[in-house]
Amino acid sequence: MAIISPSILSADFCNLESEFKKVKETGAKWLHVDCMDGAFVPNMSFGYAATKSIRNVTDMVLDVHMMIDRPIRYVDQFCEAGADYLTIHVEADTPENTAKAIEKIKSHGVKVGLSVKPKTPAEAVLPYIKDLDLILVMTVEPGFGNQKFMEDMMPKLKALREMINEHKPSCHLEVDGGINLETGDICKKNGADVLVSGSSYFKALDKIAFVKEIES
Ligand code: DX5
Ligand code: ZN
């Protein structure tokens, strides 16, 4: 049984509150909030103030994906804004600061995620794995929705599933980028249990059926 985390990057930004209600009605329990700074990735989106407003109008699990340089500068604000899971990128700072940022997130009682971009090897998460609640494997270069799924990430996904089983079985393994029913299935077969889906979910005509099938 997998979990879908619809990415609100593909939602109607003018009507987010009603979008969240509709997402919940389709059976999804998580909401993926993409936060971009225009530096770590060449795009901008939500910040911690928007995350706080989102928290105020939904009780869904907020799965916050920080695509932000030196995230240690802002993890306190995102935790206080009400993130349930806060994911930072392993490439976004030095190993020392990454470890410190993880500690900060934990001190708020917020679940910690660590993400790897396509060119980053699985081993990059190993030094932190005991502290992680979620590992996010990017299946596109982060920054934009509606890109093509990179199937060549599957050996890395599989390797991370093995590492999780060995070192931290409770840790979720999430994929993000180009996920639809078909690519979601491939990811589940390679060990993913949380599937982010933006454009495919929002474009689906029967979203209830989409959620049921992708979570099966
Ligand atoms: C990309 C974001 C994704 C994006 C996924 O940088 O992290 O969460 O919204 O969108 P789709 O599912 O359209 O690839
Ligand atoms: Zn994302």
PDB file of C-alpha atoms and ligand atoms in Angstrom:
ATOM      1  CA  MET A   1       0.000   0.000   0.000  1.00  0.00           C
ATOM      2  CA  ALA A   2       1.508   3.304  -1.125  1.00  0.00           C
ATOM      3  CA  ILE A   3       0.662   6.913  -0.231  1.00  0.00           C
ATOM      4  CA  ILE A   4       0.001   9.607  -2.821  1.00  0.00           C
ATOM      5  CA  SER A   5       1.200  13.133  -2.089  1.00  0.00           C
ATOM      6  CA  PRO A   6      -0.389  15.471  -4.674  1.00  0.00           C
ATOM      7  CA  SER A   7       1.905  18.397  -5.518  1.00  0.00           C
ATOM      8  CA  ILE A   8       0.096  21.710  -5.250  1.00  0.00           C
ATOM      9  CA  LEU A   9       2.534  23.222  -7.750  1.00  0.00           C
ATOM     10  CA  SER A  10      -0.007  22.063 -10.345  1.00  0.00           C
ATOM     11  CA  ALA A  11      -3.029  23.427  -8.433  1.00  0.00           C
ATOM     12  CA  ASP A  12      -4.882  26.685  -9.096  1.00  0.00           C
ATOM     13  CA  PHE A  13      -2.937  29.192  -6.932  1.00  0.00           C
ATOM     14  CA  CYS A  14      -5.895  31.596  -6.832  1.00  0.00           C
ATOM     15  CA  ASN A  15      -8.142  29.019  -5.213  1.00  0.00           C
ATOM     16  CA  LEU A  16      -5.863  26.950  -3.018  1.00  0.00           C
ATOM     17  CA  GLU A  17      -8.311  26.433  -0.156  1.00  0.00           C
ATOM     18  CA  SER A  18     -10.957  24.914  -2.411  1.00  0.00           C
ATOM     19  CA  GLU A  19      -8.249  22.938  -4.232  1.00  0.00           C
ATOM     20  CA  PHE A  20      -7.158  21.335  -0.909  1.00  0.00           C
ATOM     21  CA  LYS A  21     -10.761  20.413  -0.096  1.00  0.00           C
ATOM     22  CA  LYS A  22     -11.133  18.763  -3.492  1.00  0.00           C
ATOM     23  CA  VAL A  23      -7.814  16.926  -3.078  1.00  0.00           C
ATOM     24  CA  LYS A  24      -8.960  15.581   0.279  1.00  0.00           C
ATOM     25  CA  GLU A  25     -12.263  14.439  -1.219  1.00  0.00           C
ATOM     26  CA  THR A  26     -10.365  12.311  -3.729  1.00  0.00           C
ATOM     27  CA  GLY A  27      -8.983  10.252  -0.839  1.00  0.00           C
ATOM     28  CA  ALA A  28      -5.437  11.654  -0.645  1.00  0.00           C
ATOM     29  CA  LYS A  29      -4.068  12.151   2.867  1.00  0.00           C
ATOM     30  CA  TRP A  30      -0.844  14.048   2.115  1.00  0.00           C
ATOM     31  CA  LEU A  31      -0.216  17.350   0.361  1.00  0.00           C
ATOM     32  CA  HIS A  32       3.189  18.043  -1.235  1.00  0.00           C
ATOM     33  CA  VAL A  33       4.259  21.692  -0.895  1.00  0.00           C
ATOM     34  CA  ASP A  34       7.179  22.645  -3.190  1.00  0.00           C
ATOM     35  CA  CYS A  35       9.200  25.533  -1.790  1.00  0.00           C
ATOM     36  CA  MET A  36      11.746  27.045  -4.204  1.00  0.00           C
ATOM     37  CA  ASP A  37      14.141  29.942  -3.761  1.00  0.00           C
ATOM     38  CA  GLY A  38      15.241  30.826  -7.298  1.00  0.00           C
ATOM     39  CA  ALA A  39      18.822  29.830  -6.358  1.00  0.00           C
ATOM     40  CA  PHE A  40      18.951  26.112  -5.545  1.00  0.00           C
ATOM     41  CA  VAL A  41      16.545  25.684  -8.458  1.00  0.00           C
ATOM     42  CA  PRO A  42      15.777  28.107 -11.304  1.00  0.00           C
ATOM     43  CA  ASN A  43      12.197  28.749 -10.176  1.00  0.00           C
ATOM     44  CA  MET A  44      10.293  30.293  -7.277  1.00  0.00           C
ATOM     45  CA  SER A  45       7.188  29.107  -5.483  1.00  0.00           C
ATOM     46  CA  PHE A  46       5.990  28.935  -1.889  1.00  0.00           C
ATOM     47  CA  GLY A  47       7.870  30.056   1.229  1.00  0.00           C
ATOM     48  CA  TYR A  48       7.216  29.590   4.950  1.00  0.00           C
ATOM     49  CA  ALA A  49       4.558  32.324   5.148  1.00  0.00           C
ATOM     50  CA  ALA A  50       2.524  30.608   2.434  1.00  0.00           C
ATOM     51  CA  THR A  51       3.090  27.265   4.178  1.00  0.00           C
ATOM     52  CA  LYS A  52       1.633  28.731   7.378  1.00  0.00           C
ATOM     53  CA  SER A  53      -1.468  29.953   5.529  1.00  0.00           C
ATOM     54  CA  ILE A  54      -1.841  26.535   3.915  1.00  0.00           C
ATOM     55  CA  ARG A  55      -1.609  24.919   7.380  1.00  0.00           C
ATOM     56  CA  ASN A  56      -4.436  27.152   8.579  1.00  0.00           C
ATOM     57  CA  VAL A  57      -6.904  25.861   6.002  1.00  0.00           C
ATOM     58  CA  THR A  58      -6.120  22.142   5.817  1.00  0.00           C
ATOM     59  CA  ASP A  59      -5.565  19.251   8.215  1.00  0.00           C
ATOM     60  CA  MET A  60      -3.879  17.084   5.559  1.00  0.00           C
ATOM     61  CA  VAL A  61      -0.323  15.839   6.178  1.00  0.00           C
ATOM     62  CA  LEU A  62       1.909  18.669   4.933  1.00  0.00           C
ATOM     63  CA  ASP A  63       4.843  17.170   3.059  1.00  0.00           C
ATOM     64  CA  VAL A  64       7.085  20.195   2.551  1.00  0.00           C
ATOM     65  CA  HIS A  65       9.882  19.929  -0.042  1.00  0.00           C
ATOM     66  CA  MET A  66      12.501  22.662   0.456  1.00  0.00           C
ATOM     67  CA  MET A  67      14.416  23.334  -2.754  1.00  0.00           C
ATOM     68  CA  ILE A  68      16.365  26.066  -1.012  1.00  0.00           C
ATOM     69  CA  ASP A  69      20.101  26.778  -0.623  1.00  0.00           C
ATOM     70  CA  ARG A  70      21.484  26.448   2.916  1.00  0.00           C
ATOM     71  CA  PRO A  71      18.133  25.316   4.360  1.00  0.00           C
ATOM     72  CA  ILE A  72      19.492  25.599   7.914  1.00  0.00           C
ATOM     73  CA  ARG A  73      18.633  29.320   7.626  1.00  0.00           C
ATOM     74  CA  TYR A  74      14.903  28.613   7.378  1.00  0.00           C
ATOM     75  CA  VAL A  75      14.083  25.199   8.860  1.00  0.00           C
ATOM     76  CA  ASP A  76      12.845  26.747  12.148  1.00  0.00           C
ATOM     77  CA  GLN A  77      10.374  28.951  10.259  1.00  0.00           C
ATOM     78  CA  PHE A  78       9.075  26.035   8.172  1.00  0.00           C
ATOM     79  CA  CYS A  79       8.644  23.870  11.281  1.00  0.00           C
ATOM     80  CA  GLU A  80       6.806  26.685  13.074  1.00  0.00           C
ATOM     81  CA  ALA A  81       4.661  27.165   9.961  1.00  0.00           C
ATOM     82  CA  GLY A  82       3.257  23.682  10.536  1.00  0.00           C
ATOM     83  CA  ALA A  83       5.101  21.261   8.259  1.00  0.00           C
ATOM     84  CA  ASP A  84       4.519  17.614   9.226  1.00  0.00           C
ATOM     85  CA  TYR A  85       7.416  16.353   7.104  1.00  0.00           C
ATOM     86  CA  LEU A  86      10.197  18.790   6.217  1.00  0.00           C
ATOM     87  CA  THR A  87      12.536  17.630   3.458  1.00  0.00           C
ATOM     88  CA  ILE A  88      15.818  19.360   2.677  1.00  0.00           C
ATOM     89  CA  HIS A  89      18.301  18.588  -0.105  1.00  0.00           C
ATOM     90  CA  VAL A  90      21.627  16.901   0.676  1.00  0.00           C
ATOM     91  CA  GLU A  91      23.280  19.012  -2.057  1.00  0.00           C
ATOM     92  CA  ALA A  92      22.112  22.328  -0.546  1.00  0.00           C
ATOM     93  CA  ASP A  93      24.810  22.760   2.135  1.00  0.00           C
ATOM     94  CA  THR A  94      27.945  21.287   3.766  1.00  0.00           C
ATOM     95  CA  PRO A  95      27.649  17.916   5.567  1.00  0.00           C
ATOM     96  CA  GLU A  96      28.066  19.722   8.931  1.00  0.00           C
ATOM     97  CA  ASN A  97      25.207  22.117   8.255  1.00  0.00           C
ATOM     98  CA  THR A  98      23.029  19.340   6.846  1.00  0.00           C
ATOM     99  CA  ALA A  99      23.474  17.390  10.097  1.00  0.00           C
ATOM    100  CA  LYS A 100      22.702  20.541  12.112  1.00  0.00           C
ATOM    101  CA  ALA A 101      19.587  21.304  10.046  1.00  0.00           C
ATOM    102  CA  ILE A 102      18.353  17.731  10.616  1.00  0.00           C
ATOM    103  CA  GLU A 103      18.857  18.188  14.372  1.00  0.00           C
ATOM    104  CA  LYS A 104      16.948  21.473  14.314  1.00  0.00           C
ATOM    105  CA  ILE A 105      13.998  19.897  12.493  1.00  0.00           C
ATOM    106  CA  LYS A 106      13.942  17.012  14.978  1.00  0.00           C
ATOM    107  CA  SER A 107      14.004  19.409  17.926  1.00  0.00           C
ATOM    108  CA  HIS A 108      10.625  20.764  16.734  1.00  0.00           C
ATOM    109  CA  GLY A 109       9.135  17.257  16.689  1.00  0.00           C
ATOM    110  CA  VAL A 110       8.755  17.528  12.900  1.00  0.00           C
ATOM    111  CA  LYS A 111       9.524  14.512  10.695  1.00  0.00           C
ATOM    112  CA  VAL A 112      12.755  14.854   8.701  1.00  0.00           C
ATOM    113  CA  GLY A 113      13.231  14.167   5.011  1.00  0.00           C
ATOM    114  CA  LEU A 114      16.404  14.229   2.915  1.00  0.00           C
ATOM    115  CA  SER A 115      16.299  14.460  -0.873  1.00  0.00           C
ATOM    116  CA  VAL A 116      18.735  13.534  -3.631  1.00  0.00           C
ATOM    117  CA  LYS A 117      18.843  15.120  -7.080  1.00  0.00           C
ATOM    118  CA  PRO A 118      19.256  12.816 -10.110  1.00  0.00           C
ATOM    119  CA  LYS A 119      23.069  13.091 -10.242  1.00  0.00           C
ATOM    120  CA  THR A 120      23.557  12.489  -6.496  1.00  0.00           C
ATOM    121  CA  PRO A 121      24.373   8.890  -5.506  1.00  0.00           C
ATOM    122  CA  ALA A 122      22.321   6.899  -2.986  1.00  0.00           C
ATOM    123  CA  GLU A 123      25.292   6.764  -0.577  1.00  0.00           C
ATOM    124  CA  ALA A 124      24.999  10.518   0.067  1.00  0.00           C
ATOM    125  CA  VAL A 125      22.146   9.907   2.536  1.00  0.00           C
ATOM    126  CA  LEU A 126      23.920   7.131   4.482  1.00  0.00           C
ATOM    127  CA  PRO A 127      25.608   9.348   7.135  1.00  0.00           C
ATOM    128  CA  TYR A 128      22.172  10.690   8.151  1.00  0.00           C
ATOM    129  CA  ILE A 129      19.913   7.681   7.628  1.00  0.00           C
ATOM    130  CA  LYS A 130      19.292   6.853  11.306  1.00  0.00           C
ATOM    131  CA  ASP A 131      17.748  10.313  11.807  1.00  0.00           C
ATOM    132  CA  LEU A 132      15.525  10.256   8.730  1.00  0.00           C
ATOM    133  CA  ASP A 133      11.775   9.681   8.464  1.00  0.00           C
ATOM    134  CA  LEU A 134      11.717  10.064   4.675  1.00  0.00           C
ATOM    135  CA  ILE A 135      14.137   9.859   1.757  1.00  0.00           C
ATOM    136  CA  LEU A 136      13.055  11.625  -1.431  1.00  0.00           C
ATOM    137  CA  VAL A 137      14.465  10.473  -4.759  1.00  0.00           C
ATOM    138  CA  MET A 138      14.029  13.070  -7.498  1.00  0.00           C
ATOM    139  CA  THR A 139      12.968  11.433 -10.759  1.00  0.00           C
ATOM    140  CA  VAL A 140      13.375  14.758 -12.649  1.00  0.00           C
ATOM    141  CA  GLU A 141      15.762  17.688 -12.151  1.00  0.00           C
ATOM    142  CA  PRO A 142      14.000  19.706  -9.437  1.00  0.00           C
ATOM    143  CA  GLY A 143      12.432  23.049 -10.304  1.00  0.00           C
ATOM    144  CA  PHE A 144       9.435  22.455 -12.512  1.00  0.00           C
ATOM    145  CA  GLY A 145       6.359  20.287 -12.807  1.00  0.00           C
ATOM    146  CA  ASN A 146       5.337  18.335 -15.888  1.00  0.00           C
ATOM    147  CA  GLN A 147       8.776  16.969 -16.828  1.00  0.00           C
ATOM    148  CA  LYS A 148       9.614  13.502 -18.137  1.00  0.00           C
ATOM    149  CA  PHE A 149      10.144  10.692 -15.606  1.00  0.00           C
ATOM    150  CA  MET A 150      13.763   9.461 -15.441  1.00  0.00           C
ATOM    151  CA  GLU A 151      13.517   5.701 -15.368  1.00  0.00           C
ATOM    152  CA  ASP A 152      17.287   5.468 -14.972  1.00  0.00           C
ATOM    153  CA  MET A 153      16.817   6.507 -11.319  1.00  0.00           C
ATOM    154  CA  MET A 154      15.381   3.045 -10.532  1.00  0.00           C
ATOM    155  CA  PRO A 155      18.672   1.327  -9.576  1.00  0.00           C
ATOM    156  CA  LYS A 156      19.265   4.164  -7.068  1.00  0.00           C
ATOM    157  CA  LEU A 157      15.718   3.827  -5.717  1.00  0.00           C
ATOM    158  CA  LYS A 158      16.219   0.106  -5.272  1.00  0.00           C
ATOM    159  CA  ALA A 159      19.562   0.639  -3.531  1.00  0.00           C
ATOM    160  CA  LEU A 160      17.936   3.129  -1.148  1.00  0.00           C
ATOM    161  CA  ARG A 161      15.137   0.669  -0.347  1.00  0.00           C
ATOM    162  CA  GLU A 162      17.817  -1.850   0.629  1.00  0.00           C
ATOM    163  CA  MET A 163      19.629   0.726   2.786  1.00  0.00           C
ATOM    164  CA  ILE A 164      16.359   1.683   4.499  1.00  0.00           C
ATOM    165  CA  ASN A 165      15.478  -1.958   5.179  1.00  0.00           C
ATOM    166  CA  GLU A 166      18.894  -2.484   6.727  1.00  0.00           C
ATOM    167  CA  HIS A 167      19.314   0.735   8.739  1.00  0.00           C
ATOM    168  CA  LYS A 168      15.906   2.401   9.303  1.00  0.00           C
ATOM    169  CA  PRO A 169      12.896   0.273   8.263  1.00  0.00           C
ATOM    170  CA  SER A 170      10.365   2.918   9.378  1.00  0.00           C
ATOM    171  CA  CYS A 171      11.736   5.513   6.927  1.00  0.00           C
ATOM    172  CA  HIS A 172       9.511   6.334   3.942  1.00  0.00           C
ATOM    173  CA  LEU A 173      10.938   6.232   0.411  1.00  0.00           C
ATOM    174  CA  GLU A 174       9.353   8.930  -1.762  1.00  0.00           C
ATOM    175  CA  VAL A 175       9.662   9.694  -5.479  1.00  0.00           C
ATOM    176  CA  ASP A 176       8.946  13.043  -7.129  1.00  0.00           C
ATOM    177  CA  GLY A 177       8.812  14.015 -10.793  1.00  0.00           C
ATOM    178  CA  GLY A 178       6.852  12.659 -13.739  1.00  0.00           C
ATOM    179  CA  ILE A 179       4.782  10.266 -11.644  1.00  0.00           C
ATOM    180  CA  ASN A 180       1.630   8.871 -13.269  1.00  0.00           C
ATOM    181  CA  LEU A 181      -0.094   5.490 -12.937  1.00  0.00           C
ATOM    182  CA  GLU A 182       2.489   3.751 -15.105  1.00  0.00           C
ATOM    183  CA  THR A 183       5.666   5.335 -13.714  1.00  0.00           C
ATOM    184  CA  GLY A 184       4.228   5.101 -10.187  1.00  0.00           C
ATOM    185  CA  ASP A 185       3.918   1.376 -10.674  1.00  0.00           C
ATOM    186  CA  ILE A 186       7.573   1.125 -11.734  1.00  0.00           C
ATOM    187  CA  CYS A 187       8.598   3.104  -8.613  1.00  0.00           C
ATOM    188  CA  LYS A 188       6.520   0.906  -6.292  1.00  0.00           C
ATOM    189  CA  LYS A 189       8.192  -2.181  -7.787  1.00  0.00           C
ATOM    190  CA  ASN A 190      11.562  -0.603  -6.963  1.00  0.00           C
ATOM    191  CA  GLY A 191      10.670   0.137  -3.348  1.00  0.00           C
ATOM    192  CA  ALA A 192       8.925   3.527  -3.211  1.00  0.00           C
ATOM    193  CA  ASP A 193       6.022   3.871  -0.770  1.00  0.00           C
ATOM    194  CA  VAL A 194       5.194   7.592  -1.171  1.00  0.00           C
ATOM    195  CA  LEU A 195       4.452   8.955  -4.641  1.00  0.00           C
ATOM    196  CA  VAL A 196       4.373  12.682  -5.380  1.00  0.00           C
ATOM    197  CA  SER A 197       2.197  13.507  -8.365  1.00  0.00           C
ATOM    198  CA  GLY A 198       1.540  16.997  -9.713  1.00  0.00           C
ATOM    199  CA  SER A 199       0.463  17.354 -13.323  1.00  0.00           C
ATOM    200  CA  SER A 200      -0.792  13.778 -13.803  1.00  0.00           C
ATOM    201  CA  TYR A 201      -2.937  13.891 -10.661  1.00  0.00           C
ATOM    202  CA  PHE A 202      -4.406  17.327 -11.420  1.00  0.00           C
ATOM    203  CA  LYS A 203      -5.069  16.384 -15.059  1.00  0.00           C
ATOM    204  CA  ALA A 204      -6.764  13.076 -14.172  1.00  0.00           C
ATOM    205  CA  LEU A 205     -10.450  13.113 -15.051  1.00  0.00           C
ATOM    206  CA  ASP A 206     -11.326  10.587 -12.361  1.00  0.00           C
ATOM    207  CA  LYS A 207      -9.064  11.563  -9.460  1.00  0.00           C
ATOM    208  CA  ILE A 208     -10.705   9.149  -7.013  1.00  0.00           C
ATOM    209  CA  ALA A 209      -9.825   6.249  -9.330  1.00  0.00           C
ATOM    210  CA  PHE A 210      -6.318   7.709  -9.836  1.00  0.00           C
ATOM    211  CA  VAL A 211      -5.690   7.802  -6.066  1.00  0.00           C
ATOM    212  CA  LYS A 212      -7.089   4.302  -5.545  1.00  0.00           C
ATOM    213  CA  GLU A 213      -5.002   2.787  -8.298  1.00  0.00           C
ATOM    214  CA  ILE A 214      -1.732   4.550  -7.489  1.00  0.00           C
ATOM    215  CA  GLU A 215      -2.074   3.692  -3.772  1.00  0.00           C
ATOM    216  CA  SER A 216      -2.838   0.011  -4.426  1.00  0.00           C
TER     217      SER A 216
HETATM  218  C1  DX5 B   1       9.641  19.492  -9.105  1.00  0.00           C
HETATM  219  C2  DX5 B   1       8.782  19.360  -7.898  1.00  0.00           C
HETATM  220  C3  DX5 B   1       7.675  18.401  -8.032  1.00  0.00           C
HETATM  221  C4  DX5 B   1       6.658  18.719  -9.092  1.00  0.00           C
HETATM  222  C5  DX5 B   1       6.170  17.414  -9.630  1.00  0.00           C
HETATM  223  O1  DX5 B   1      10.778  20.176  -8.785  1.00  0.00           O
HETATM  224  O2  DX5 B   1       9.567  18.965  -6.779  1.00  0.00           O
HETATM  225  O3  DX5 B   1       7.034  18.146  -6.784  1.00  0.00           O
HETATM  226  O4  DX5 B   1       5.549  19.467  -8.644  1.00  0.00           O
HETATM  227  O5  DX5 B   1       5.349  17.646 -10.707  1.00  0.00           O
HETATM  228  P1  DX5 B   1       5.015  16.518 -11.791  1.00  0.00           P
HETATM  229  O6  DX5 B   1       4.283  15.413 -11.081  1.00  0.00           O
HETATM  230  O7  DX5 B   1       4.170  17.245 -12.786  1.00  0.00           O
HETATM  231  O8  DX5 B   1       6.313  16.049 -12.371  1.00  0.00           O
HETATM  232 ZN    ZN B   2       8.553  18.269  -4.914  1.00  0.00          ZN
END
